[in-house]
CSV table of C-alpha atoms in Angstrom, one decimal:
chain,number,residue,atom,x,y,z
A,1,MET,CA,100.2,154.5,53.1
A,2,SER,CA,100.3,152.8,49.7
A,3,VAL,CA,103.6,151.7,48.2
A,4,LEU,CA,102.8,154.1,45.2
A,5,GLU,CA,102.7,157.1,47.5
A,6,ASN,CA,106.4,157.0,48.3
A,7,TRP,CA,109.0,156.9,45.4
A,8,ASN,CA,111.6,155.1,47.5
A,9,GLN,CA,109.2,152.4,48.6
A,10,TRP,CA,108.0,152.1,45.1
A,11,LYS,CA,111.5,151.5,43.8
A,12,ASP,CA,112.2,149.0,46.5
A,13,PHE,CA,108.9,147.1,45.7
A,14,LEU,CA,109.9,146.9,42.1
A,15,GLY,CA,113.4,145.9,42.9
A,16,ASP,CA,112.1,143.0,45.0
A,17,ARG,CA,109.8,141.9,42.3
A,18,LEU,CA,112.8,142.2,39.7
A,19,HIS,CA,115.0,140.1,42.0
A,20,GLN,CA,112.3,137.5,42.4
A,21,ALA,CA,111.9,137.3,38.5
A,22,GLN,CA,115.6,136.9,38.2
A,23,ASP,CA,115.8,134.2,40.8
A,24,GLN,CA,113.3,132.3,39.0
A,25,GLY,CA,115.2,132.5,35.7
A,26,MET,CA,113.2,135.2,33.9
A,27,HIS,CA,115.1,136.6,30.9
A,28,LYS,CA,115.8,140.3,30.6
A,29,GLU,CA,113.8,140.6,27.5
A,30,VAL,CA,110.8,139.1,29.3
A,31,MET,CA,111.3,141.4,32.1
A,32,GLY,CA,111.4,144.4,29.8
A,33,ASP,CA,108.2,143.4,28.0
A,34,LEU,CA,106.6,142.8,31.5
A,35,ALA,CA,107.8,146.2,32.6
A,36,TYR,CA,106.3,147.8,29.5
A,37,GLN,CA,103.0,146.0,30.1
A,38,ILE,CA,102.8,147.2,33.8
A,39,GLY,CA,103.7,150.7,32.7
A,40,ASP,CA,101.1,150.8,30.2
A,41,TYR,CA,98.5,149.4,32.7
A,42,LEU,CA,99.7,152.1,35.3
A,43,ALA,CA,99.4,154.9,32.8
A,44,LYS,CA,95.9,154.0,31.8
A,45,ASN,CA,94.5,153.1,35.1
A,46,VAL,CA,96.3,154.6,38.1
A,47,ASP,CA,96.7,158.2,39.0
A,48,PRO,CA,100.2,159.2,39.8
A,49,LYS,CA,100.6,159.5,43.7
A,50,ASN,CA,103.9,161.5,43.8
A,51,GLU,CA,106.0,164.0,41.6
A,52,GLN,CA,108.2,161.2,40.3
A,53,GLU,CA,105.2,159.1,39.1
A,54,ARG,CA,103.7,162.3,37.6
A,55,VAL,CA,106.8,162.8,35.4
A,56,LEU,CA,106.8,159.2,34.3
A,57,SER,CA,103.1,159.4,33.4
A,58,ASP,CA,103.6,162.5,31.4
A,59,LEU,CA,106.6,161.1,29.6
A,60,TRP,CA,104.7,157.9,28.9
A,61,SER,CA,101.7,159.8,27.5
A,62,VAL,CA,103.8,161.6,24.9
A,63,ALA,CA,106.1,158.6,24.0
A,64,SER,CA,105.8,156.4,21.0
A,65,PRO,CA,105.6,152.6,21.8
A,66,ASP,CA,109.3,152.3,21.2
A,67,GLU,CA,110.1,155.1,23.6
A,68,GLN,CA,107.7,153.6,26.1
A,69,HIS,CA,109.6,150.3,25.8
A,70,ALA,CA,112.8,152.4,26.5
A,71,ILE,CA,111.2,154.0,29.6
A,72,ALA,CA,110.2,150.5,30.9
A,73,THR,CA,113.7,149.2,30.3
A,74,MET,CA,115.3,152.2,32.1
A,75,MET,CA,112.8,151.7,35.1
A,76,VAL,CA,114.2,148.0,35.3
A,77,LYS,CA,117.7,149.3,35.3
A,78,LEU,CA,116.8,152.0,37.8
A,79,VAL,CA,115.4,149.6,40.3
A,80,GLN,CA,117.7,146.6,39.9
A,81,ASN,CA,119.8,147.8,42.8
A,82,ASN,CA,116.8,148.4,45.1
A,83,GLY,CA,114.8,146.2,47.2
A,84,SER,CA,115.7,143.8,50.0
A,85,LYS,CA,118.6,142.1,48.3
């Protein structure tokens, strides 16, 4: 099963990556920009694998670039308490 197929596993995966970036000194602004780039890539190249990803994909498709940045920032906030830390 892919990490993308289970919402909780996906949040844990993202949480782990977020903690690694923080441990390496990455600034919040950089993480937000990176989250935006990843979100844009996923929206353009990956089919949603569960209902939660479908909602995010649908929201992303109708959002302005500023709103997409807000979605990416909220995803960072959502996963900051997930992962193995």
